Structure formats: C-alpha cells, structure tokens
Coordinates of C-alpha atoms in Angstrom, one line a residue:
Chain Y
M1 CA 0.0 0.0 0.0
T2 CA 1.3 3.4 -0.9
P3 CA 0.7 6.0 1.8
H4 CA -1.8 8.0 -0.2
A5 CA -4.5 9.8 1.8
N6 CA -7.6 7.8 1.9
P7 CA -10.2 9.8 0.0
A8 CA -13.0 8.1 1.9
A9 CA -11.8 9.2 5.3
P10 CA -13.9 12.0 6.8
R11 CA -12.4 15.5 6.2
T12 CA -11.1 17.0 9.4
A13 CA -12.9 20.3 9.7
P14 CA -10.4 23.2 9.9
A15 CA -10.2 25.2 13.1
L16 CA -12.8 27.9 13.6
A17 CA -11.6 31.3 12.3
G18 CA -12.8 33.9 9.9
A19 CA -16.4 35.0 9.2
G20 CA -19.4 32.7 9.8
A21 CA -23.1 32.6 9.3
G22 CA -25.9 32.1 11.8
L23 CA -28.0 29.3 10.2
R24 CA -31.8 29.1 10.5
N25 CA -34.1 26.4 9.2
P26 CA -35.2 28.2 5.9
H27 CA -31.6 28.3 4.8
Y28 CA -30.7 24.6 5.4
R29 CA -30.8 23.7 1.7
D30 CA -28.7 26.7 0.8
A31 CA -26.1 25.8 3.4
L32 CA -26.0 22.2 2.1
A33 CA -25.5 23.5 -1.4
E34 CA -22.6 25.6 -0.1
V35 CA -20.9 22.5 1.1
N36 CA -20.6 21.3 -2.5
E37 CA -20.4 24.6 -4.4
Q38 CA -18.5 26.8 -2.0
A39 CA -19.9 29.8 -3.8
Y40 CA -18.8 31.9 -0.8
P41 CA -15.3 30.7 0.0
D42 CA -14.9 33.3 2.7
L43 CA -17.8 31.8 4.6
C44 CA -15.7 29.8 7.1
W45 CA -18.1 28.4 9.7
F46 CA -21.7 28.1 10.8
E47 CA -23.4 28.8 14.1
V48 CA -26.8 27.4 15.1
H49 CA -29.1 27.5 18.2
P50 CA -28.8 24.1 19.8
E51 CA -32.5 24.4 20.9
N52 CA -33.5 24.0 17.2
F53 CA -31.7 20.6 17.1
M54 CA -33.3 19.0 20.1
G55 CA -35.7 16.9 18.1
D56 CA -35.0 13.2 17.6
G57 CA -34.1 13.3 13.8
G58 CA -35.2 14.6 10.5
P59 CA -33.9 17.3 8.2
P60 CA -32.3 19.5 11.0
H61 CA -30.0 16.7 12.1
A62 CA -29.3 15.6 8.5
C63 CA -28.3 19.2 7.7
L64 CA -26.1 19.6 10.7
E65 CA -24.4 16.3 10.1
A66 CA -23.5 17.3 6.6
L67 CA -22.3 20.7 7.6
R68 CA -20.3 19.4 10.4
E69 CA -18.2 17.2 8.1
A70 CA -17.2 20.2 6.0
Y71 CA -17.2 23.2 8.4
P72 CA -16.2 24.2 11.9
L73 CA -19.3 24.7 14.1
S74 CA -20.5 26.8 16.9
L75 CA -23.5 26.2 19.2
H76 CA -25.1 29.4 20.5
G77 CA -27.6 28.6 23.2
V78 CA -30.5 30.8 24.1
G79 CA -32.4 28.7 26.6
L80 CA -30.0 28.0 29.6
S81 CA -31.1 31.0 31.6
L82 CA -27.7 31.5 33.3
G83 CA -29.0 34.6 35.1
G84 CA -32.1 32.9 36.4
E85 CA -32.9 33.1 40.1
G86 CA -34.0 29.4 40.1
P87 CA -31.8 26.4 39.6
L88 CA -30.4 25.6 36.1
D89 CA -32.6 23.3 34.1
R90 CA -30.8 19.9 34.3
D91 CA -32.8 18.4 31.5
H92 CA -31.7 21.2 29.2
L93 CA -28.1 20.7 30.3
T94 CA -28.4 17.0 29.5
R95 CA -29.8 17.8 26.0
L96 CA -27.0 20.3 25.4
R97 CA -24.4 17.7 26.5
K98 CA -25.9 15.2 24.1
L99 CA -25.7 17.6 21.2
I100 CA -22.1 18.7 22.1
D101 CA -21.0 15.1 22.3
R102 CA -22.6 14.3 18.9
Y103 CA -21.5 17.4 17.0
Q104 CA -18.3 18.3 18.8
P105 CA -18.6 22.1 18.1
E106 CA -15.5 24.2 18.3
L107 CA -17.4 26.8 20.4
F108 CA -20.3 26.9 22.8
S109 CA -21.8 30.2 23.9
E110 CA -24.7 31.5 26.0
H111 CA -26.0 34.9 27.2
L112 CA -25.7 37.0 30.3
A113 CA -29.5 37.0 30.8
W114 CA -32.4 35.0 32.2
T115 CA -34.9 33.4 30.0
A116 CA -37.0 31.2 32.4
H117 CA -38.8 31.6 35.7
D118 CA -40.7 29.1 37.8
G119 CA -40.8 26.4 35.2
K120 CA -41.9 28.8 32.4
Y121 CA -39.7 29.6 29.4
L122 CA -40.1 33.3 28.5
N123 CA -38.4 33.2 25.1
D124 CA -36.5 36.5 25.5
L125 CA -33.1 37.5 26.9
L126 CA -34.2 39.3 30.1
P127 CA -31.9 41.8 31.9
L128 CA -30.1 41.3 35.2
P129 CA -29.3 43.9 37.9
Y130 CA -25.5 43.9 38.1
D131 CA -25.3 43.3 41.9
D132 CA -23.5 40.8 44.2
A133 CA -26.4 38.4 44.3
A134 CA -26.7 38.2 40.5
L135 CA -22.9 37.8 40.2
A136 CA -22.9 34.9 42.7
R137 CA -25.7 33.3 40.8
V138 CA -24.3 33.7 37.3
V139 CA -20.9 32.4 38.6
E140 CA -22.5 29.3 40.1
H141 CA -24.5 28.6 37.0
V142 CA -21.6 29.1 34.6
E143 CA -19.5 26.8 36.7
L144 CA -22.2 24.2 36.8
A145 CA -22.8 24.4 33.0
Q146 CA -19.1 24.2 32.2
E147 CA -18.8 21.1 34.5
H148 CA -21.9 19.5 33.0
L149 CA -20.8 20.2 29.4
A150 CA -17.1 19.4 30.1
R151 CA -15.9 22.5 28.3
S152 CA -15.7 26.3 28.9
L153 CA -18.2 28.5 27.4
L154 CA -18.3 32.0 26.0
L155 CA -20.7 34.5 27.7
E156 CA -22.3 37.2 25.6
N157 CA -22.9 40.8 26.6
P158 CA -26.7 41.4 26.2
A159 CA -28.6 44.1 24.4
T160 CA -30.7 45.8 27.1
Y161 CA -33.6 48.2 27.2
L162 CA -33.7 49.0 30.9
R163 CA -31.4 49.3 33.9
F164 CA -31.9 48.6 37.6
D165 CA -31.1 51.1 40.3
T166 CA -29.7 48.2 42.3
S167 CA -26.8 47.6 39.9
R168 CA -23.4 48.0 41.6
F169 CA -21.1 46.9 38.8
S170 CA -20.7 48.2 35.2
E171 CA -21.6 45.5 32.7
I172 CA -18.0 45.1 31.7
D173 CA -16.8 44.7 35.3
F174 CA -19.6 42.1 35.9
L175 CA -18.5 40.1 32.8
R176 CA -14.9 40.4 33.9
E177 CA -15.7 39.1 37.3
V178 CA -17.7 36.1 36.0
S179 CA -14.8 35.2 33.7
A180 CA -12.2 35.6 36.5
K181 CA -14.2 33.3 38.8
T182 CA -15.3 30.7 36.2
G183 CA -12.6 30.7 33.5
C184 CA -15.3 31.3 30.8
G185 CA -14.5 33.4 27.8
L186 CA -16.6 36.3 26.4
L187 CA -18.5 36.7 23.2
L188 CA -18.6 40.4 22.2
D189 CA -21.8 41.3 20.4
V190 CA -21.0 44.6 18.7
N191 CA -24.6 45.2 17.7
N192 CA -25.6 44.7 21.3
V193 CA -23.1 47.3 22.4
F194 CA -24.4 49.7 19.8
V195 CA -28.1 49.1 20.8
S196 CA -27.4 49.3 24.6
A197 CA -25.2 52.4 24.1
H198 CA -28.1 54.2 22.4
N199 CA -30.6 53.0 24.9
H200 CA -28.6 54.0 28.0
G201 CA -26.7 56.9 26.6
F202 CA -23.1 55.6 26.9
D203 CA -20.4 55.7 24.3
A204 CA -20.1 52.5 22.3
V205 CA -16.5 53.0 21.3
D206 CA -15.5 53.6 24.9
Y207 CA -17.3 50.4 25.9
I208 CA -15.4 48.4 23.2
K209 CA -12.1 49.9 24.3
Q210 CA -12.7 48.9 27.9
F211 CA -13.9 45.4 27.0
P212 CA -11.3 42.8 28.1
A213 CA -9.8 42.0 24.6
E214 CA -7.9 38.9 25.9
L215 CA -11.1 37.2 26.9
V216 CA -13.0 37.5 23.6
G217 CA -13.3 34.3 21.7
E218 CA -16.0 35.4 19.2
I219 CA -17.7 38.5 17.9
H220 CA -21.3 38.9 16.7
V221 CA -22.9 41.5 14.4
A222 CA -26.6 41.7 13.5
G223 CA -29.2 44.2 12.3
H224 CA -31.2 46.3 14.7
A225 CA -34.4 48.4 14.4
A226 CA -36.1 51.5 16.0
D227 CA -38.7 50.7 18.6
A228 CA -42.1 50.2 16.9
G229 CA -43.7 51.6 20.0
G230 CA -42.3 55.0 19.3
A231 CA -39.9 55.3 22.3
D232 CA -36.3 56.5 21.6
L233 CA -34.9 53.0 21.9
L234 CA -33.1 50.6 19.5
I235 CA -34.3 47.0 19.4
D236 CA -31.9 44.1 18.8
S237 CA -34.2 42.7 16.1
H238 CA -31.9 40.6 13.9
D239 CA -34.2 41.2 11.1
R240 CA -32.3 43.3 8.6
L241 CA -28.8 44.2 7.2
V242 CA -26.1 45.2 9.7
A243 CA -26.1 49.0 10.1
N244 CA -23.1 50.9 8.8
D245 CA -22.5 52.2 12.3
V246 CA -22.2 48.7 13.5
W247 CA -19.7 47.7 10.8
Q248 CA -17.6 50.7 11.8
L249 CA -17.8 49.5 15.5
L250 CA -16.7 46.1 14.3
D251 CA -13.5 47.7 12.8
V252 CA -12.9 49.3 16.2
A253 CA -13.4 46.0 18.0
L254 CA -11.1 44.1 15.6
D255 CA -8.4 46.8 15.9
Q256 CA -8.7 46.4 19.7
I257 CA -9.0 42.6 19.9
G258 CA -7.3 41.3 16.8
A259 CA -8.7 38.7 14.4
V260 CA -11.3 36.6 16.3
P261 CA -14.1 34.8 14.5
V262 CA -17.0 37.1 13.5
L263 CA -20.5 35.9 13.1
V264 CA -23.4 37.5 11.2
E265 CA -26.8 36.7 12.9
W266 CA -30.1 37.0 11.2
D267 CA -33.1 35.5 12.9
N268 CA -36.3 37.2 11.8
E269 CA -37.6 38.3 8.4
L270 CA -35.0 36.1 6.9
P271 CA -33.7 37.3 3.5
A272 CA -32.5 35.2 0.5
W273 CA -29.4 33.2 1.4
S274 CA -27.3 35.4 -1.0
I275 CA -28.1 38.5 1.1
L276 CA -27.0 36.8 4.3
A277 CA -24.0 35.4 2.6
G278 CA -23.2 38.9 1.4
E279 CA -23.2 40.2 4.9
V280 CA -20.8 37.4 5.9
M281 CA -18.5 38.5 3.0
T282 CA -18.6 42.0 4.4
A283 CA -17.5 40.6 7.8
A284 CA -14.8 38.6 6.1
A285 CA -13.6 41.8 4.4
A286 CA -13.4 43.5 7.8
L287 CA -11.4 40.6 9.1
G288 CA -9.3 40.7 5.9
R289 CA -8.1 44.1 7.0
Q290 CA -6.7 42.2 10.0
E291 CA -5.0 39.7 7.6
S292 CA -7.2 36.9 8.7
S293 CA -8.9 34.1 6.7
C294 CA -10.6 30.8 7.2
L295 CA -7.1 29.3 7.6
A296 CA -5.7 31.8 10.0
N297 CA -5.3 29.2 12.7
H298 CA -3.4 26.9 10.3
A299 CA -0.8 29.6 9.4
H300 CA 0.9 29.4 12.8
Chain O
M1 CA -39.1 39.7 52.8
R2 CA -39.5 41.3 49.4
T3 CA -40.5 39.0 46.6
E4 CA -37.6 38.1 44.3
L5 CA -37.1 40.5 41.4
Q6 CA -37.6 37.9 38.7
Q7 CA -41.0 36.9 40.2
R8 CA -42.2 40.4 40.1
F9 CA -40.6 41.0 36.7
S10 CA -42.2 38.0 35.1
T11 CA -45.7 38.7 36.7
A12 CA -45.6 42.2 35.3
L13 CA -44.6 40.9 31.8
F14 CA -48.1 39.3 31.5
E15 CA -50.2 41.9 33.3
A16 CA -50.3 45.1 31.2
S17 CA -51.9 47.0 34.1
L18 CA -49.0 46.4 36.4
P19 CA -46.0 48.8 36.6
P20 CA -42.5 47.4 36.0
P21 CA -40.5 46.4 39.2
S22 CA -39.6 49.5 41.2
E23 CA -35.9 48.9 40.6
V24 CA -36.3 49.7 36.9
V25 CA -35.2 53.3 36.3
D26 CA -36.5 56.1 34.0
A27 CA -33.6 57.3 32.0
G28 CA -33.3 60.1 29.4
A29 CA -36.6 60.7 27.7
V30 CA -37.7 57.1 28.0
T31 CA -39.7 56.0 31.0
A32 CA -39.3 52.7 32.9
G33 CA -42.7 51.7 31.6
Q34 CA -41.7 52.2 28.0
R35 CA -38.5 50.3 28.5
F36 CA -40.3 47.4 30.2
N37 CA -42.8 47.3 27.4
V38 CA -40.0 46.3 24.9
Y39 CA -39.7 43.0 26.8
R40 CA -43.5 42.6 27.1
N41 CA -43.7 43.0 23.3
N42 CA -40.7 40.8 22.5
I43 CA -42.1 37.8 24.4
H44 CA -45.5 38.0 23.0
V45 CA -44.4 38.7 19.4
S46 CA -41.8 35.9 19.5
L47 CA -44.1 33.3 20.9
I48 CA -46.9 34.3 18.5
E49 CA -44.4 34.0 15.7
A50 CA -43.3 30.5 16.9
L51 CA -47.0 29.4 16.7
A52 CA -47.4 31.0 13.3
Q53 CA -44.5 29.0 12.0
S54 CA -45.9 25.8 13.4
F55 CA -49.5 26.4 12.3
P56 CA -49.2 28.3 8.9
V57 CA -52.5 26.8 7.5
V58 CA -54.5 27.7 10.6
Q59 CA -53.1 31.2 10.1
Q60 CA -54.1 31.2 6.4
L61 CA -57.6 30.1 7.3
V62 CA -58.3 32.8 9.9
G63 CA -56.0 35.6 8.6
E64 CA -52.9 37.1 10.3
E65 CA -54.7 39.5 12.6
F66 CA -57.2 37.0 14.0
F67 CA -54.4 34.4 14.4
A68 CA -52.2 36.9 16.3
A69 CA -55.1 37.8 18.7
M70 CA -56.0 34.1 19.3
A71 CA -52.3 33.2 19.8
R72 CA -51.9 36.0 22.2
V73 CA -54.7 34.6 24.4
F74 CA -53.1 31.1 24.1
V75 CA -49.6 32.4 25.1
K76 CA -50.9 33.9 28.3
S77 CA -52.4 30.7 29.5
H78 CA -49.8 28.3 28.0
L79 CA -46.3 29.7 28.4
P80 CA -43.7 27.2 27.1
E81 CA -42.3 24.9 29.8
S82 CA -39.1 24.2 27.9
P83 CA -36.7 26.2 25.8
V84 CA -37.1 23.6 23.1
L85 CA -39.8 25.5 21.2
L86 CA -40.0 23.0 18.4
H87 CA -42.5 21.2 20.7
Y88 CA -44.4 24.3 21.7
G89 CA -48.2 24.5 21.2
Q90 CA -49.2 20.9 21.8
E91 CA -52.4 22.2 23.4
F92 CA -53.2 24.7 20.6
P93 CA -55.8 22.5 18.9
E94 CA -57.8 22.0 22.1
F95 CA -57.4 25.7 22.9
I96 CA -58.8 26.6 19.4
H97 CA -61.7 24.1 20.0
A98 CA -62.7 26.0 23.2
F99 CA -61.9 29.5 21.8
E100 CA -65.4 30.9 21.1
P101 CA -64.5 33.5 18.4
A102 CA -63.2 30.6 16.2
N103 CA -66.4 28.5 16.6
S104 CA -67.6 29.5 13.1
L105 CA -64.7 27.4 11.7
P106 CA -65.5 24.0 13.3
Y107 CA -62.8 22.3 11.3
L108 CA -60.0 24.6 12.6
P109 CA -58.9 22.4 15.6
D110 CA -58.5 19.4 13.3
V111 CA -56.4 21.4 10.8
A112 CA -54.3 22.4 13.8
R113 CA -54.0 18.7 14.8
L114 CA -52.8 17.9 11.3
E115 CA -50.2 20.7 11.4
L116 CA -49.0 19.4 14.8
A117 CA -48.7 15.9 13.4
R118 CA -46.7 17.2 10.5
R119 CA -44.3 19.0 12.8
R120 CA -43.9 15.9 15.0
A121 CA -43.1 13.9 11.9
Y122 CA -40.6 16.4 10.8
H123 CA -38.6 16.1 14.0
A124 CA -39.2 12.4 14.6
A125 CA -36.3 9.8 14.7
D126 CA -35.0 8.5 11.4
A127 CA -35.5 4.9 10.3
A128 CA -35.0 2.9 7.1
S129 CA -38.3 1.9 5.5
L130 CA -38.9 -1.5 3.8
Q131 CA -39.3 -1.7 0.1
P132 CA -42.9 -2.3 -1.0
D133 CA -42.0 -5.7 -2.4
S134 CA -40.3 -7.0 0.7
L135 CA -43.4 -8.9 1.8
L136 CA -43.1 -11.2 -1.2
D137 CA -40.9 -13.5 1.0
C138 CA -43.8 -14.1 3.3
A139 CA -45.7 -17.4 2.6
E140 CA -49.4 -16.6 1.9
A141 CA -50.6 -18.8 4.7
D142 CA -48.5 -16.7 7.2
V143 CA -49.8 -13.3 6.1
P144 CA -52.5 -13.1 8.8
R145 CA -49.8 -13.6 11.4
L146 CA -47.7 -10.7 10.2
S147 CA -47.1 -7.8 12.5
F148 CA -45.3 -4.6 11.5
D149 CA -42.7 -2.2 13.0
L150 CA -43.9 1.2 11.9
H151 CA -41.8 4.3 11.2
P152 CA -41.2 6.6 14.2
S153 CA -42.5 9.6 12.1
L154 CA -45.9 7.9 11.4
E155 CA -48.8 10.0 12.7
L156 CA -52.6 9.4 12.3
V157 CA -55.1 12.3 12.3
D158 CA -58.8 11.5 12.1
S159 CA -61.4 14.1 11.3
Q160 CA -65.1 14.5 10.3
W161 CA -63.9 17.4 8.1
P162 CA -62.0 17.3 4.8
I163 CA -58.9 18.5 6.6
I164 CA -56.4 17.2 3.9
T165 CA -58.3 19.1 1.2
L166 CA -58.4 22.2 3.3
W167 CA -54.7 21.8 4.1
E168 CA -53.7 21.3 0.5
A169 CA -55.7 24.4 -0.6
H170 CA -54.0 26.6 1.9
S171 CA -50.5 25.2 2.3
D172 CA -49.0 26.9 -0.7
G173 CA -48.9 30.2 1.1
E174 CA -51.5 31.8 -1.1
R175 CA -54.9 32.6 0.3
T176 CA -57.5 30.7 -1.8
E177 CA -61.2 30.8 -1.7
L178 CA -62.9 29.1 1.1
L179 CA -63.9 25.6 0.0
E180 CA -67.5 24.4 0.1
L181 CA -67.3 21.9 2.9
Q182 CA -69.6 19.3 1.5
D183 CA -67.1 16.5 1.3
E184 CA -66.9 13.7 3.8
G185 CA -64.4 13.7 6.6
E186 CA -60.8 12.7 5.8
D187 CA -58.3 10.7 7.9
A188 CA -54.7 11.4 7.3
L189 CA -51.5 9.3 7.5
V190 CA -48.6 11.7 8.0
M191 CA -45.1 10.3 7.3
R192 CA -41.6 11.6 6.8
P193 CA -39.8 8.8 4.9
A194 CA -36.7 10.9 4.1
D195 CA -36.4 14.7 4.3
A196 CA -40.0 15.7 3.4
V197 CA -43.2 15.3 5.4
K198 CA -46.0 13.7 3.3
V199 CA -49.7 13.7 4.0
H200 CA -51.7 10.7 2.6
R201 CA -55.5 10.3 2.6
L202 CA -56.6 7.1 4.2
P203 CA -59.1 4.8 2.4
P204 CA -62.3 3.8 4.3
G205 CA -61.4 1.7 7.4
G206 CA -57.7 2.7 7.1
L207 CA -57.7 4.6 10.4
V208 CA -59.0 1.6 12.4
F209 CA -56.7 -0.7 10.5
L210 CA -53.5 1.4 11.2
R211 CA -54.4 2.1 14.8
S212 CA -54.7 -1.7 15.3
L213 CA -51.3 -2.2 13.6
Q214 CA -49.8 0.5 15.7
A215 CA -51.0 -1.4 18.8
A216 CA -48.9 -4.4 17.5
D217 CA -51.9 -6.4 16.4
T218 CA -51.4 -8.9 13.6
L219 CA -52.5 -8.2 10.1
G220 CA -55.3 -10.7 10.6
A221 CA -56.6 -9.0 13.8
A222 CA -56.3 -5.5 12.3
T223 CA -58.2 -6.6 9.1
A224 CA -60.9 -8.1 11.2
L225 CA -61.3 -4.8 13.2
A226 CA -61.3 -2.7 10.1
R227 CA -64.0 -4.9 8.5
E228 CA -66.1 -4.7 11.6
S229 CA -66.2 -0.9 11.3
H230 CA -66.1 -0.7 7.5
P231 CA -67.7 -3.8 5.8
H232 CA -66.2 -2.8 2.5
F233 CA -62.7 -2.4 3.9
D234 CA -60.2 -3.3 1.1
L235 CA -57.1 -5.0 2.6
A236 CA -55.1 -4.9 -0.7
I237 CA -55.5 -1.2 -1.1
N238 CA -54.7 -0.4 2.5
L239 CA -51.7 -2.7 2.7
Q240 CA -50.3 -1.3 -0.6
G241 CA -50.8 2.3 0.6
L242 CA -49.1 1.5 3.9
L243 CA -46.0 0.1 2.1
E244 CA -45.9 2.7 -0.5
S245 CA -46.0 5.5 2.1
A246 CA -42.8 3.9 3.5
A247 CA -44.5 3.6 6.9
V248 CA -43.2 0.0 7.5
T249 CA -39.7 -0.5 8.8
G250 CA -39.8 -4.2 9.7
W251 CA -42.1 -7.2 10.0
R252 CA -42.3 -10.4 11.9
L253 CA -44.6 -13.4 12.4
Q254 CA -46.5 -13.8 15.6
E255 CA -47.2 -17.2 17.0
S256 CA -50.8 -18.2 16.2

C-alpha cells in the first residue's frame, strides 16, 4: 500500500476562524448547497441555536451532520437562563451535552441574561441587575454548566432596554468578574453594544475599548431596528442588514482585539441566502483588513 | 421579605396593568414603563411567531390578525415549559376548540392537529423503510400472522372534516377561496420517509386498521377490526398504501 491519503476518510474540519453565518431552518438547503459549491469561499463556519436541534431526527440533524463534516461549528444557546434566580434546568443541560457530544462544536456560547422563571420559558433574553447576588448566581450557573458540558463557554454581553437602580457593577466589570471566577471566555456582540449604548446613553467606542480583549473568543454582528412603540430605543431585532455604524464599530473592535471569529446573525424576516452570505462576506472583508482568513489558525 | 425580582418582573410581563418592578429606572426621555414594554412586546411577538411558524395553514384560514389575537390569548395561559420551542403549542388544537370566536370554523382544531402531526413527523427519529415488495418473501398462509414495525414519524389524524383538502388548498402560502365543505371527513396518514413530510388520505377503514397495527396487532386482527367498522374495507389497497407510504420499517410473524 502506498501512503496515499484515503479519499473516503472524513475530512477534518479546519479550526474555527474567519467569518461565519448564523444558520436558521429556511436556509438549510442553501447551506448544504454551499458544502458542495463553495460559492462563498470566505464563509468559514456556521453557528446554530442548539435548541433547534433537540428533536430526535429529520432534516435538522441531517443538515447539521453534513455541515459538520465540512465546516467548523459553533453552538449558540438561548435557553439555559444562566442569570435565572431558580436552579439551572438539568434536563436542558443534558440535552446540550448530548448535542455537544454528537457534533463536537468548536465553540459553545450563551447569554448574560435570564430566560426562564418558575418552570416557564419566556423566550426573550431578560436583563439582570449587576449586583452581588446576581454575580454569585451567574458564577454558580456558569461553573455548573461548564462542569456538565465538560468545556468552557463564551458568555455574551446582552442588548438591554432598561437598567436597575440596584446595579453596583458596570456590565464590563460584571462580565470580567464572571470570567475571572469561572474561567469562561466572552462573546462580544458589537450590535448589542451599539443598541445598549443608544438605549442607555453611553459611548459605544468607549465600551469596546474597555472590553477585556484577551477574553474575547468570538464577535457577533446583526441588524437592529427602531422601537415600533415610538420610544427612543433601538431593538436588537436581527431582522435586517447590519447597520453601517455597527460595521464601523466592528472595525474598532477588531483593531482592539485582533482577528477573532466574526458571526453574522439574522433570525427574523430572513432574507434570501445570498443576502445573508453577502453580509458574511462584508464581515470577512473587515477581518481581511486584519490579515485573517478561514485558515488563520493553520498559518501558525 | 420582598418577593424576588424575577418573580415580580415575570408577573408584570403578562399583566399590562402592572407597573414594572420598582428597581427599573427612568432614563433620558424614555420611562421605565416604555423600557419594560419592549420585553413585554418581544415575548408576545416571538411566541406568536413561533406558533405561526408551526400552524401556517391555521393562520391562512383565519388571517394574520385573527391568528395573532388568538395566539396572544393562548400564550398567556400556555407559556412554554421548555426552551425547546419545536414542541411548543401541543395544546393549541384543544385551545382553538374552546376559543369561542373561532367557533364558526369548526374544522379549525382538526387542521391544527394535522399541522402538529406534520411538525412531530418532521422532528421524529430517522429509520429505514422496507421496500414495498419486501413482503413477497412471506408465505401466503402466514400473512394473517404478520405484524409490523412502523416508522417513528408515522402520525394518524382523524377528522369528520375534509382536513387534507383544506390543508392542500392553503399550504402553498396563497390565500385561496374558502372551500365548500360538502365532502366527507378525511383521515390522514402523515409520514416523513426521508427529508420531506408527506400527507396521505386514508381509504375507508384505514384509520381503524392502522391504529390496530400501531398497537402491534397482527395483520389478521387489524383486518378483522377494520371490516367490523367498515364492511367494504379493502385490505389490498390499505396494505399497498401502507407500504408505498414507506411507513413499514420491519415485520415479523407472531405465534398463532
């Protein structure tokens, strides 16, 4: 036998780097076509909500299996309620562990928020007061989650619409403390920074510059909207193109942090795949200015 | 001791007359109430949207506005109990049945049951189906003793309304004219053999026949039951339909 590579052997997915796309059900076919055609070679990885893959079988798993063979993968949870006053949902942790064991994602992330209370799931990322009690609770929950999932997670800064007069920490200090006590990394959502900065009247660039760059494992960008209720608020709607201001803020973040993976999220009013892929190409171009590509991690 | 913040926060989310928790601050030109309302709105809109995605034909039949109003009432009394929203809305058909403003569309709960069955089939476990000719190996004398393993995605939906006809007329995303409901009721077999969910009309007696097979009865016993309820039950047509829908994953002979 000559030592040729076995063409039937599964391709080892390259490490996660470059620009990625948040994938939702209506785009499964487009994503599978991308595996073969690679029409967007700068689309380097995919991210999905694990909650959408907690059925027993069918097209969602078939799609993720196929993508997983060709691309690095990130699972971005929305249902763990790390900031919840009640105990973590053990059943949900078990479901997450099963998915992580099956798909071996390069990254797993969750939100600094609560989403469930008293056995009811509220389907929104609800805000926390940044006080000692919340800090102790989030730390305990992140530790438990990391232990249960046998890996460290990335914690995302939220988009918020209100503040509590009981907060004692800045959001950045709160995140820094959670990371220091649990070893978790951070996911910097640049659109969330932009939205929260508008809603609370702080400077988005200052926030980015104060953000602990060494802890950031991933960046998100997405579209936002004005409040339909007429209040002077921006809503983290994920239903349109990324705003120019947010692309500019991404450049600031990349200058500050260096080339970390950048994801484009689009969850509502989904566009044609080519539009979303175009946004990913824009993110790739921003990373390109940092001399990064899909293979950045292989170059070292 | 003061009630925990998240208890007060979540109570106020679903009671529009309640103010937000007192710790929420007014800031700039935007009041605490306006800020809190964003979360109220997000939760309702996102859960109504989750229902609309699972029940697109019910939405077509009643229109977006009516659907949103009905779903909003449902959401308040049936918050999800799990973050896995792909199972959310199991109680929606019974809710519609009891929802008075929808009484003029008596077939609506059954259409909702059909859509739920389609969603369950979509997410059900995968399994390899038998080829339609695979029963040729079975000796004719043994046929009554056959029992079947059925596909995990198989769902049965019975109705006294022509729910499949209704569903087909409205599932293309276009609003079509309301059908004259003069047809007989239709029973559906829902299956996802590969990547697409299929809806099949069951012939007379088919529902009784398949429910019996689902309960692991032999082909002989299932046929007898079907003939009892439908004297003209046609075994050949039903068996062929079952195999061609890819609903059979295995068979065995039971001791007589």
